[in-house]
Amino acid sequence: MRTFITPLTIVALTALLALAVPAGASLPAIDISGLQHELIRAPAEYLSTAEDSTLEDVRDRDFRPLTAASVNQGITGDTFWVRFRLDNTGGTDSMPWVLHHETSYLDHITLYYADGDDTLREVSLSDRVPFDDRPLAYRTLAFPHETAAGGVTDLYVKMAYAPNRADSVSLNLHLSETSRFAERSRGEYMAYGVFFGIMGTLLLIALLGAALLRQVVYLHYALFLAFSTLMWAALNGFAYQYLWPSSMFLHNEGFHILFLATSITALQFSRHFLKARDKLPLFNRGAIILQVIMAAGIGLRLLGVYEPVLALSFASLAILAALPVIGYLAWRRGQHYARWYALAWTMYGIGLLISVLSAGTPLFNWGMDPLVFTQISAVLESCLLLVALGERLIAWERDRRQALTLARQDALTGLNNRRVFPQALEHYQARFRQTGDPVYLIMIDLDHFKELNDQYGHDAGDCVLRAFGRLLRTHCRPGDTCLRYGGEEFAMLIQVREEDQALRIAERIRQTFEQYPTQYDGHFIRHTLTAGLAPIFSANRRIEWGDIIREADAALYRAKEQGRNKVVVFSAAADGNPVKVSGQRGIEGMETD
């Protein structure tokens, strides 16, 4: 009987023999008899191949020593192999260990391993399956095994992305003794818990600020915090483990979407925080254009476009490194709170830029260390941005009060204007209810002011008004209110125990204004005033709001009828006429009409 061996049979037999042969006694050995935790390095070796390479393709290839300089491979679609032997021949006890990759976004790890002279076995780890299907519930792909006492374990580790996909490749593989791995994992999860706790607290503060203060900039800050926190949760592997463990789409496609969303919200917050539309129009227009491009990138990613969006997402994070410069420009242009913004983005921006360069290029050999630095900087940045928001709120309140003061202040004399009057009346009414002391209104009119303007000019008139404003401020006690009611008419609200005391205050102002002329352009301008005094809140009578000004004006009118340059007090006599007068002789010379 004749036997025919086809080419296909030869290929199949060759593959079976390859797996039946011991795992290669020539593999470089790593002593694990005293293993605690270490990174896989030379004598371990690595090889870069096409994405469809198999174990049979690479076993006889020339591998290179895996050194720190070869860890970061940049963005590539190649497949990488690492081979080494775990040597426990010097150990008296078996050594349980865990091998895990440092990134959460590597798609596939295939391990070919053999203990001693056993044939190679194969196990596949993938984030293209639900998280619960992993052999070890850890945030990155991990494989647990045990090397017998006096024995060895040979490994070929294949690391690859999904077909026709390119991404950042790190060759950092961590090897830990099992109990040490559990201890390190607890420490890691606790540290990350602190990070996410702080970010969650800041997010809650931002949302409360947006709700209570009703300022949209706090909402933009909250959105930035939310997407930034989600981005870090995805990068750390916790989003897949805890937020969407059954969604392979969100885990594998969500990284670049979150990168872009974080950048969009960072620019949106920056535009509003720095008032870019008014203060930095060029930056404002550029930021809007970038946001539109990034939003389009998210749309393309959802439609299945991969590599262009990958490049755009990395570029979007790198662009944020320029924000400290924008903050500095805003600070130079008078936004003092922008100093905290610039400081916040300095460290974080540098970290993002280095992380992007480290992940996207082979320039650095730091593995994931830049991400650790950047993540720590993210907490500091978020706290400093909250400080910046606080200082901005203080500045906003200061500006608001200043604007309110200017709106209620007479620009010429520096006194309050008549807008203050209604609020002041309410204040004095409340004080009267508390103390029982009566409140008086003094209406003052500068005598013959039109003739003064005609004789000396309007500038001279303004000079007299300013001088009288200073006089009123001098005679105003801390609890009094002085205001320019309009034109050459002024008003004072005072609270004293007796009417005569109020009259003495008004008379003192009248006498001082008469005795001290105003010097202007070589002239001494002499002037007088006339005043009407009326009680508005007292125990003896309840005055209607509409009569408050009327009664003081009636006293003022009566004083003018009597020749000006005097103070007349309104009294509710039978005919309602003012009855008490003080004149040129002073308060001692008061006479009854």
Coordinates of C-alpha atoms in Angstrom, one line a residue:
M1 CA 0.0 0.0 0.0
R2 CA 1.5 3.3 -1.0
T3 CA 1.3 6.4 1.3
F4 CA 1.0 9.9 -0.2
I5 CA 2.1 12.9 1.8
T6 CA 0.7 16.1 0.6
P7 CA 2.2 19.6 1.1
L8 CA -0.6 20.4 3.5
T9 CA 0.2 17.3 5.6
I10 CA 3.9 18.4 5.8
V11 CA 2.9 21.9 7.1
A12 CA 0.6 20.3 9.7
L13 CA 3.2 17.9 10.9
T14 CA 5.8 20.6 11.1
A15 CA 3.5 22.7 13.3
L16 CA 2.8 19.8 15.6
L17 CA 6.5 18.9 15.9
A18 CA 7.3 22.6 16.7
L19 CA 4.9 22.5 19.6
A20 CA 6.1 19.1 20.8
V21 CA 9.7 20.2 21.0
P22 CA 10.7 21.6 24.4
A23 CA 10.5 25.4 24.6
G24 CA 14.0 26.0 23.5
A25 CA 16.8 25.5 26.0
S26 CA 18.5 28.5 24.5
L27 CA 16.0 31.0 25.8
P28 CA 17.6 33.8 28.0
A29 CA 17.0 33.0 31.6
I30 CA 15.7 35.3 34.4
D31 CA 16.3 34.1 37.9
I32 CA 13.0 34.2 39.9
S33 CA 14.1 32.2 43.0
G34 CA 13.9 35.4 45.1
L35 CA 11.3 37.2 43.0
Q36 CA 9.4 40.1 44.4
H37 CA 8.6 42.5 41.6
E38 CA 10.5 43.5 38.5
L39 CA 10.2 44.8 34.9
I40 CA 11.1 42.3 32.2
R41 CA 14.4 43.4 30.8
A42 CA 17.5 41.8 29.3
P43 CA 18.5 39.1 29.2
A44 CA 14.9 38.9 27.9
E45 CA 14.7 39.6 24.2
Y46 CA 12.2 41.2 21.8
L47 CA 11.3 41.2 18.1
S48 CA 9.1 43.4 15.9
T49 CA 7.2 41.6 13.2
A50 CA 4.3 42.0 10.8
E51 CA 0.9 41.8 12.5
D52 CA 0.1 38.3 11.2
S53 CA 3.3 36.6 12.4
T54 CA 3.0 33.2 14.2
L55 CA 5.2 31.5 16.7
E56 CA 6.6 29.3 14.0
D57 CA 7.6 32.4 12.1
V58 CA 9.6 33.9 14.9
R59 CA 11.2 31.0 16.8
D60 CA 14.3 31.0 14.7
R61 CA 14.5 34.7 14.2
D62 CA 17.2 36.9 15.8
F63 CA 15.7 38.7 18.8
R64 CA 17.3 41.7 20.4
P65 CA 17.9 42.4 24.1
L66 CA 15.0 44.1 25.7
T67 CA 16.5 47.3 27.3
A68 CA 14.9 50.4 28.7
A69 CA 15.8 52.2 25.4
S70 CA 13.5 49.8 23.5
V71 CA 10.5 50.0 25.7
N72 CA 8.6 52.8 23.9
Q73 CA 7.9 51.9 20.3
G74 CA 5.6 54.9 19.4
I75 CA 2.5 54.5 17.3
T76 CA 2.8 51.4 15.2
G77 CA 0.7 48.5 13.9
D78 CA 3.5 46.0 14.2
T79 CA 3.3 42.9 16.4
F80 CA 5.9 42.5 19.1
W81 CA 7.3 39.3 20.7
V82 CA 9.2 39.0 23.9
R83 CA 10.8 35.8 25.0
F84 CA 12.5 34.7 28.2
R85 CA 12.9 31.8 30.6
L86 CA 11.8 32.1 34.3
D87 CA 14.5 30.1 36.2
N88 CA 13.6 28.7 39.6
T89 CA 16.3 26.1 39.7
G90 CA 17.8 27.8 42.7
G91 CA 14.5 27.9 44.6
T92 CA 13.4 25.3 47.2
D93 CA 9.8 26.3 46.9
S94 CA 7.5 26.7 43.9
M95 CA 7.2 30.3 42.8
P96 CA 3.7 31.6 41.9
W97 CA 3.8 34.7 39.8
V98 CA 1.7 37.1 37.8
L99 CA 2.8 38.7 34.5
H100 CA 0.9 41.8 33.4
H101 CA 1.2 44.5 30.8
E102 CA 1.4 48.1 32.0
T103 CA -1.2 49.7 29.6
S104 CA -4.9 49.2 29.6
Y105 CA -5.4 49.8 25.9
L106 CA -3.3 46.9 24.4
D107 CA -5.8 44.7 22.5
H108 CA -4.2 41.2 22.6
I109 CA -1.6 39.3 24.5
T110 CA -0.9 35.7 23.5
L111 CA 1.3 33.6 25.8
Y112 CA 3.1 30.5 24.8
Y113 CA 4.5 28.8 27.8
A114 CA 6.0 25.5 28.9
D115 CA 7.2 24.2 32.3
G116 CA 10.4 22.3 32.0
D117 CA 10.3 19.9 29.1
D118 CA 6.6 20.1 28.6
T119 CA 5.2 21.2 25.2
L120 CA 4.2 24.8 24.7
R121 CA 0.7 25.7 25.7
E122 CA -1.2 28.7 24.5
V123 CA -3.4 31.2 26.4
S124 CA -4.9 34.4 24.9
L125 CA -5.7 37.5 26.8
S126 CA -7.8 40.2 25.1
D127 CA -9.8 43.3 25.9
R128 CA -12.0 42.4 23.0
V129 CA -13.9 40.2 25.4
P130 CA -16.0 41.2 28.4
F131 CA -13.9 42.1 31.5
D132 CA -15.3 39.2 33.5
D133 CA -13.8 36.8 31.0
R134 CA -10.2 37.7 32.0
P135 CA -8.3 35.0 33.9
L136 CA -7.4 37.6 36.5
A137 CA -9.7 40.5 37.6
Y138 CA -7.0 43.2 37.2
R139 CA -7.2 46.6 35.4
T140 CA -4.7 45.5 32.7
L141 CA -4.2 42.2 30.9
A142 CA -2.6 39.8 33.4
F143 CA -1.7 36.1 33.5
P144 CA -1.1 34.1 36.7
H145 CA 1.1 30.9 36.8
E146 CA 3.5 29.0 39.0
T147 CA 7.0 27.7 38.3
A148 CA 7.9 24.6 40.3
A149 CA 10.8 24.4 42.7
G150 CA 13.9 23.6 40.8
G151 CA 12.1 24.1 37.5
V152 CA 11.9 26.6 34.7
T153 CA 9.1 28.2 32.6
D154 CA 9.7 29.3 29.1
L155 CA 7.6 32.1 27.6
Y156 CA 6.9 33.7 24.3
V157 CA 4.7 36.7 24.7
K158 CA 3.0 38.1 21.7
M159 CA 1.6 41.7 21.9
A160 CA -0.6 43.1 19.2
Y161 CA -3.5 45.3 18.4
A162 CA -6.5 44.3 16.4
P163 CA -5.9 43.8 12.6
N164 CA -5.3 47.0 10.7
R165 CA -5.0 49.0 13.9
A166 CA -2.1 51.1 15.0
D167 CA -1.6 52.6 18.5
S168 CA 1.0 53.4 21.1
V169 CA 3.1 50.4 22.0
S170 CA 4.9 49.9 25.3
L171 CA 7.0 46.7 25.9
N172 CA 6.9 47.1 29.6
L173 CA 5.9 43.7 31.2
H174 CA 5.7 43.5 35.0
L175 CA 6.5 40.3 36.7
S176 CA 5.5 39.9 40.4
E177 CA 5.4 37.1 43.0
T178 CA 1.7 36.5 43.6
S179 CA 1.4 37.8 47.1
R180 CA 3.6 40.8 46.2
F181 CA 1.3 41.4 43.2
A182 CA -1.7 41.4 45.5
E183 CA 0.0 43.8 47.9
R184 CA 1.0 46.2 45.1
S185 CA -2.5 46.0 43.6
R186 CA -4.1 47.0 46.9
G187 CA -1.7 49.9 47.1
E188 CA -2.4 50.9 43.5
Y189 CA -6.1 50.7 43.9
M190 CA -6.0 52.7 47.1
A191 CA -3.8 55.5 45.5
Y192 CA -6.1 55.6 42.5
G193 CA -9.1 55.7 44.8
V194 CA -7.6 58.9 46.5
F195 CA -7.2 60.4 43.0
F196 CA -10.7 59.7 41.9
G197 CA -12.1 60.7 45.3
I198 CA -10.4 64.1 45.0
M199 CA -11.6 64.6 41.4
G200 CA -15.1 63.5 42.4
T201 CA -15.2 66.0 45.2
L202 CA -14.0 68.8 43.0
L203 CA -16.7 67.8 40.4
L204 CA -19.3 68.0 43.2
I205 CA -18.1 71.5 44.2
A206 CA -18.1 72.7 40.6
L207 CA -21.7 71.5 40.2
L208 CA -22.8 73.1 43.4
G209 CA -21.1 76.3 42.3
A210 CA -22.9 76.2 39.0
A211 CA -26.3 75.6 40.7
L212 CA -25.9 78.1 43.6
L213 CA -23.9 80.9 41.9
R214 CA -25.6 80.5 38.5
Q215 CA -22.4 81.1 36.7
V216 CA -21.9 79.1 33.5
V217 CA -18.1 79.0 33.9
Y218 CA -18.5 76.6 36.9
L219 CA -20.6 74.3 34.6
H220 CA -17.8 74.3 32.0
Y221 CA -15.3 73.5 34.8
A222 CA -17.5 70.6 35.9
L223 CA -17.7 69.3 32.3
F224 CA -13.9 69.5 32.0
L225 CA -13.5 67.6 35.3
A226 CA -16.0 65.0 34.3
F227 CA -14.4 64.1 31.0
S228 CA -10.8 64.5 32.4
T229 CA -11.7 62.0 35.2
L230 CA -13.3 59.6 32.7
M231 CA -10.2 59.8 30.5
W232 CA -8.0 58.8 33.4
A233 CA -10.4 56.1 34.4
A234 CA -10.1 54.7 30.9
L235 CA -6.3 55.0 30.8
N236 CA -6.0 53.3 34.2
G237 CA -8.3 50.5 33.2
F238 CA -10.9 51.3 35.8
A239 CA -13.5 52.4 33.4
Y240 CA -13.6 48.9 31.8
Q241 CA -13.4 47.2 35.1
Y242 CA -16.1 49.1 36.9
L243 CA -18.1 51.4 34.5
W244 CA -18.6 49.4 31.3
P245 CA -17.2 45.9 31.9
S246 CA -19.4 44.4 29.1
S247 CA -18.9 47.1 26.5
M248 CA -15.9 46.3 24.4
F249 CA -16.9 49.2 22.1
L250 CA -16.6 51.8 24.8
H251 CA -13.4 50.4 26.1
N252 CA -11.6 50.0 22.7
E253 CA -13.2 53.0 20.9
G254 CA -13.6 55.3 23.9
F255 CA -10.0 56.4 24.5
H256 CA -9.7 58.8 21.6
I257 CA -13.3 60.0 22.1
L258 CA -12.4 60.9 25.7
F259 CA -9.2 62.5 24.7
L260 CA -11.0 64.8 22.3
A261 CA -13.9 65.5 24.7
T262 CA -11.4 66.5 27.4
S263 CA -9.7 68.9 25.0
I264 CA -13.0 70.4 23.9
T265 CA -14.2 71.0 27.4
A266 CA -10.8 72.4 28.4
L267 CA -10.9 74.9 25.6
Q268 CA -14.5 75.8 26.4
F269 CA -13.7 76.4 30.1
S270 CA -10.7 78.5 29.1
R271 CA -12.7 80.6 26.7
H272 CA -15.3 81.5 29.3
F273 CA -12.9 81.7 32.3
L274 CA -10.5 84.1 30.5
K275 CA -13.4 86.1 28.9
A276 CA -11.7 85.4 25.6
R277 CA -14.4 86.8 23.4
D278 CA -13.7 90.3 24.7
K279 CA -10.2 90.0 26.1
L280 CA -8.5 87.5 23.8
P281 CA -10.5 87.5 20.5
L282 CA -7.7 85.8 18.4
F283 CA -7.5 82.9 20.9
N284 CA -11.3 82.7 21.1
R285 CA -11.6 82.3 17.3
G286 CA -8.8 79.7 17.2
A287 CA -10.3 77.7 20.1
I288 CA -13.7 77.6 18.4
I289 CA -12.1 76.3 15.2
L290 CA -10.2 73.6 17.1
Q291 CA -13.4 72.6 19.0
V292 CA -15.3 72.1 15.8
I293 CA -12.4 70.0 14.3
M294 CA -12.3 67.9 17.5
A295 CA -16.0 67.4 17.6
A296 CA -15.8 66.3 13.9
G297 CA -13.1 63.8 15.0
I298 CA -15.5 62.3 17.6
G299 CA -18.1 61.9 14.9
L300 CA -15.6 60.2 12.5
R301 CA -14.5 57.9 15.3
L302 CA -18.1 56.8 15.9
L303 CA -18.3 56.2 12.1
G304 CA -15.3 53.8 12.3
V305 CA -12.5 56.1 11.1
Y306 CA -9.4 55.1 13.2
E307 CA -5.9 56.3 12.4
P308 CA -6.7 60.0 11.5
V309 CA -8.7 60.3 14.7
L310 CA -5.9 58.7 16.7
A311 CA -3.5 61.3 15.4
L312 CA -6.0 64.1 16.1
S313 CA -6.7 62.9 19.6
F314 CA -3.0 62.9 20.5
A315 CA -2.6 66.4 18.9
S316 CA -5.6 67.7 20.8
L317 CA -3.9 66.8 24.1
A318 CA -0.6 68.3 23.0
I319 CA -2.4 71.6 22.1
L320 CA -3.4 72.0 25.7
A321 CA 0.3 72.5 26.6
A322 CA -0.1 76.0 25.1
L323 CA -2.7 77.1 27.6
P324 CA -0.2 78.4 30.1
V325 CA 0.9 81.0 27.5
I326 CA -2.7 82.0 27.0
G327 CA -3.1 82.4 30.8
Y328 CA 0.0 84.5 31.0
L329 CA -1.3 86.8 28.2
A330 CA -4.6 87.2 30.1
W331 CA -2.8 88.0 33.3
R332 CA -0.7 90.7 31.5
R333 CA -3.9 92.2 30.2
G334 CA -5.3 92.7 33.7
Q335 CA -7.0 89.5 34.6
H336 CA -5.2 88.9 37.9
Y337 CA -6.9 85.6 38.6
A338 CA -5.4 84.2 35.4
R339 CA -2.1 83.7 37.2
W340 CA -3.6 80.6 39.0
Y341 CA -4.9 79.4 35.6
A342 CA -1.5 79.7 34.0
L343 CA 0.2 78.0 37.0
A344 CA -2.4 75.2 36.9
W345 CA -1.9 74.5 33.2
T346 CA 1.9 74.7 33.3
M347 CA 2.6 71.4 35.1
Y348 CA -0.4 69.7 33.6
G349 CA 0.4 70.9 30.1
I350 CA 4.0 69.8 30.3
G351 CA 2.9 66.4 31.6
L352 CA 0.4 66.0 28.7
L353 CA 3.0 67.0 26.1
I354 CA 5.6 64.6 27.4
S355 CA 3.0 61.8 27.7
V356 CA 1.9 62.3 24.1
L357 CA 5.5 62.3 22.9
S358 CA 6.3 59.3 25.0
A359 CA 3.3 57.4 23.8
G360 CA 3.4 58.5 20.2
T361 CA 7.1 58.4 19.5
P362 CA 10.1 56.3 20.6
L363 CA 11.9 59.5 21.8
F364 CA 11.6 58.6 25.5
N365 CA 12.1 55.3 27.3
W366 CA 10.0 56.1 30.4
G367 CA 7.0 53.7 29.7
M368 CA 3.9 54.9 31.6
D369 CA 5.9 57.0 34.1
P370 CA 4.9 60.3 32.3
L371 CA 1.3 59.4 32.7
V372 CA 1.8 58.9 36.5
F373 CA 3.4 62.4 36.7
T374 CA 0.6 63.9 34.5
Q375 CA -2.1 62.2 36.6
I376 CA -0.7 63.7 39.8
S377 CA -0.5 67.0 38.0
A378 CA -4.1 66.7 37.0
V379 CA -5.1 66.8 40.7
L380 CA -3.0 69.9 41.4
E381 CA -4.2 71.5 38.2
S382 CA -7.9 70.9 39.1
C383 CA -7.3 72.3 42.6
L384 CA -5.5 75.4 41.3
L385 CA -8.3 76.0 38.7
L386 CA -10.8 76.0 41.6
V387 CA -8.6 78.6 43.4
A388 CA -8.6 80.6 40.1
L389 CA -12.4 80.3 40.0
G390 CA -12.6 81.6 43.5
E391 CA -10.4 84.5 42.8
R392 CA -12.3 85.2 39.7
L393 CA -15.5 85.2 41.7
I394 CA -14.0 87.6 44.2
A395 CA -12.9 89.9 41.3
W396 CA -16.4 89.6 39.7
E397 CA -18.0 90.6 43.0
R398 CA -15.6 93.4 43.5
D399 CA -16.3 94.6 39.9
R400 CA -20.0 94.3 40.5
R401 CA -19.8 96.3 43.7
Q402 CA -17.6 98.9 42.0
A403 CA -20.1 99.1 39.1
L404 CA -23.0 99.4 41.6
T405 CA -21.1 102.1 43.5
L406 CA -20.4 104.0 40.3
A407 CA -24.1 103.7 39.3
R408 CA -25.1 105.1 42.7
Q409 CA -22.4 107.7 42.9
D410 CA -22.5 111.3 41.6
A411 CA -19.4 111.6 39.4
L412 CA -18.8 115.3 40.1
T413 CA -19.1 115.4 43.9
G414 CA -18.3 111.8 44.9
L415 CA -21.5 111.8 47.0
N416 CA -24.3 109.2 46.5
N417 CA -26.9 110.1 43.9
R418 CA -30.7 110.0 44.2
R419 CA -30.8 106.2 43.3
V420 CA -29.6 105.6 46.8
F421 CA -32.5 107.4 48.4
P422 CA -35.2 104.7 48.4
Q423 CA -32.8 102.0 49.8
A424 CA -31.5 104.5 52.4
L425 CA -35.1 105.3 53.6
E426 CA -35.7 101.6 54.1
H427 CA -32.5 101.3 56.1
Y428 CA -33.3 104.3 58.3
Q429 CA -36.8 103.0 58.9
A430 CA -35.4 99.7 60.1
R431 CA -32.9 101.6 62.4
F432 CA -35.8 103.7 63.8
R433 CA -37.8 100.5 64.7
Q434 CA -34.7 99.1 66.5
T435 CA -33.6 102.3 68.4
G436 CA -36.7 104.5 68.5
D437 CA -34.5 107.6 67.7
P438 CA -36.2 109.9 65.1
V439 CA -34.8 110.3 61.6
Y440 CA -34.7 113.7 59.8
L441 CA -34.3 114.7 56.2
I442 CA -32.5 117.9 55.3
M443 CA -33.0 119.2 51.8
I444 CA -30.3 121.8 50.7
D445 CA -30.3 124.2 47.8
L446 CA -27.3 126.3 46.9
D447 CA -28.5 129.9 46.6
H448 CA -28.4 131.8 43.2
F449 CA -26.4 129.0 41.6
K450 CA -27.6 130.0 38.1
E451 CA -26.2 133.5 38.6
L452 CA -23.0 132.0 39.8
N453 CA -22.6 130.0 36.7
D454 CA -23.5 133.0 34.5
Q455 CA -20.9 135.2 36.3
Y456 CA -18.0 132.8 36.6
G457 CA -18.7 130.0 34.2
H458 CA -19.8 126.4 34.5
D459 CA -16.4 125.2 35.5
A460 CA -16.5 127.5 38.4
G461 CA -20.0 126.1 39.3
D462 CA -18.6 122.6 39.2
C463 CA -15.8 123.7 41.5
V464 CA -18.3 125.0 44.0
L465 CA -20.3 121.8 43.8
R466 CA -17.2 119.7 44.4
A467 CA -16.3 122.0 47.4
F468 CA -19.8 121.6 48.9
G469 CA -19.5 117.8 48.4
R470 CA -16.3 117.8 50.4
L471 CA -18.0 119.9 53.1
L472 CA -20.9 117.5 53.4
R473 CA -18.6 114.5 53.7
T474 CA -16.7 116.4 56.4
H475 CA -19.9 117.0 58.4
C476 CA -21.4 113.5 57.8
R477 CA -21.2 111.2 60.7
P478 CA -20.5 107.4 60.0
G479 CA -24.2 106.7 60.1
D480 CA -25.4 109.6 58.0
T481 CA -26.3 109.6 54.3
C482 CA -25.4 112.5 52.1
L483 CA -26.4 112.6 48.4
R484 CA -26.6 115.0 45.5
Y485 CA -30.3 115.0 44.7
G486 CA -30.0 116.8 41.4
G487 CA -28.4 119.9 40.0
E488 CA -27.5 122.2 42.9
E489 CA -29.9 120.4 45.3
F490 CA -28.5 118.0 48.0
A491 CA -30.1 115.9 50.7
M492 CA -29.0 114.5 54.1
L493 CA -30.6 111.7 56.1
I494 CA -29.6 111.8 59.8
Q495 CA -30.8 110.0 63.0
V496 CA -30.6 112.0 66.2
R497 CA -32.5 112.0 69.5
E498 CA -33.8 115.6 69.3
E499 CA -34.9 118.0 66.6
D500 CA -32.6 120.8 67.9
Q501 CA -29.6 118.5 67.4
A502 CA -30.7 118.0 63.7
L503 CA -31.1 121.7 63.3
R504 CA -27.6 122.4 64.8
I505 CA -26.1 120.0 62.2
A506 CA -27.9 121.7 59.3
E507 CA -27.0 125.2 60.7
R508 CA -23.3 124.3 61.1
I509 CA -23.2 123.2 57.4
R510 CA -24.9 126.5 56.4
Q511 CA -22.5 128.6 58.4
T512 CA -19.4 126.8 57.2
F513 CA -20.5 127.1 53.5
E514 CA -21.1 130.8 53.9
Q515 CA -17.8 131.5 55.8
Y516 CA -15.5 129.8 53.5
P517 CA -15.6 131.0 49.8
T518 CA -14.5 128.7 47.0
Q519 CA -11.2 129.7 45.3
Y520 CA -11.3 129.5 41.5
D521 CA -9.0 131.0 38.9
G522 CA -7.9 133.7 41.2
H523 CA -11.4 134.5 42.4
F524 CA -12.9 133.9 45.8
I525 CA -16.5 132.9 45.1
R526 CA -18.8 133.7 48.0
H527 CA -21.9 131.6 48.4
T528 CA -24.7 130.6 50.7
L529 CA -27.3 127.9 51.0
T530 CA -30.9 127.4 52.1
A531 CA -32.1 124.2 53.8
G532 CA -35.4 122.6 54.8
L533 CA -35.5 120.1 57.7
A534 CA -38.3 117.6 58.3
P535 CA -38.8 114.7 60.6
I536 CA -39.6 111.6 58.6
F537 CA -39.6 108.8 61.2
S538 CA -40.6 109.7 64.8
A539 CA -42.7 108.5 67.7
N540 CA -45.1 111.4 67.4
R541 CA -46.3 110.8 63.9
R542 CA -46.4 108.3 61.0
I543 CA -45.5 110.0 57.7
E544 CA -46.6 108.5 54.4
W545 CA -43.8 107.6 51.9
G546 CA -45.2 110.1 49.4
D547 CA -45.0 113.0 51.9
I548 CA -41.3 112.5 52.9
I549 CA -39.8 114.7 50.2
R550 CA -42.9 117.0 50.2
E551 CA -42.5 118.2 53.8
A552 CA -38.7 118.8 53.6
D553 CA -39.3 120.7 50.3
A554 CA -42.1 122.7 51.9
A555 CA -39.6 123.8 54.6
L556 CA -37.0 124.6 51.9
Y557 CA -39.5 126.7 49.9
R558 CA -40.5 128.6 53.0
A559 CA -36.8 129.4 53.8
K560 CA -36.4 130.7 50.2
E561 CA -39.5 132.9 50.7
Q562 CA -37.9 134.3 53.9
G563 CA -34.8 135.5 52.0
R564 CA -32.6 132.4 51.7
N565 CA -29.4 131.6 53.6
K566 CA -31.3 130.0 56.5
V567 CA -32.6 126.7 57.7
V568 CA -36.4 126.2 58.3
V569 CA -37.9 123.2 60.1
F570 CA -41.2 121.8 59.0
S571 CA -43.6 121.3 61.9
A572 CA -47.1 119.8 61.6
A573 CA -48.9 123.0 62.9
A574 CA -52.5 123.7 62.2
D575 CA -51.9 124.9 58.7
G576 CA -49.0 122.6 58.0
N577 CA -46.6 125.5 57.6
P578 CA -43.0 125.3 58.7
V579 CA -42.6 127.2 62.0
K580 CA -39.0 127.0 63.2
V581 CA -36.3 129.0 61.5
S582 CA -32.6 129.6 61.9
G583 CA -30.7 132.3 60.0
Q584 CA -27.6 134.3 59.7
R585 CA -27.4 134.8 63.5
G586 CA -27.0 131.0 64.0
I587 CA -28.9 128.5 66.0
E588 CA -29.0 130.7 69.1
G589 CA -31.0 133.2 67.2
M590 CA -33.8 130.8 66.2
E591 CA -37.1 132.6 66.0
T592 CA -40.7 131.4 65.8
D593 CA -42.8 132.4 62.9

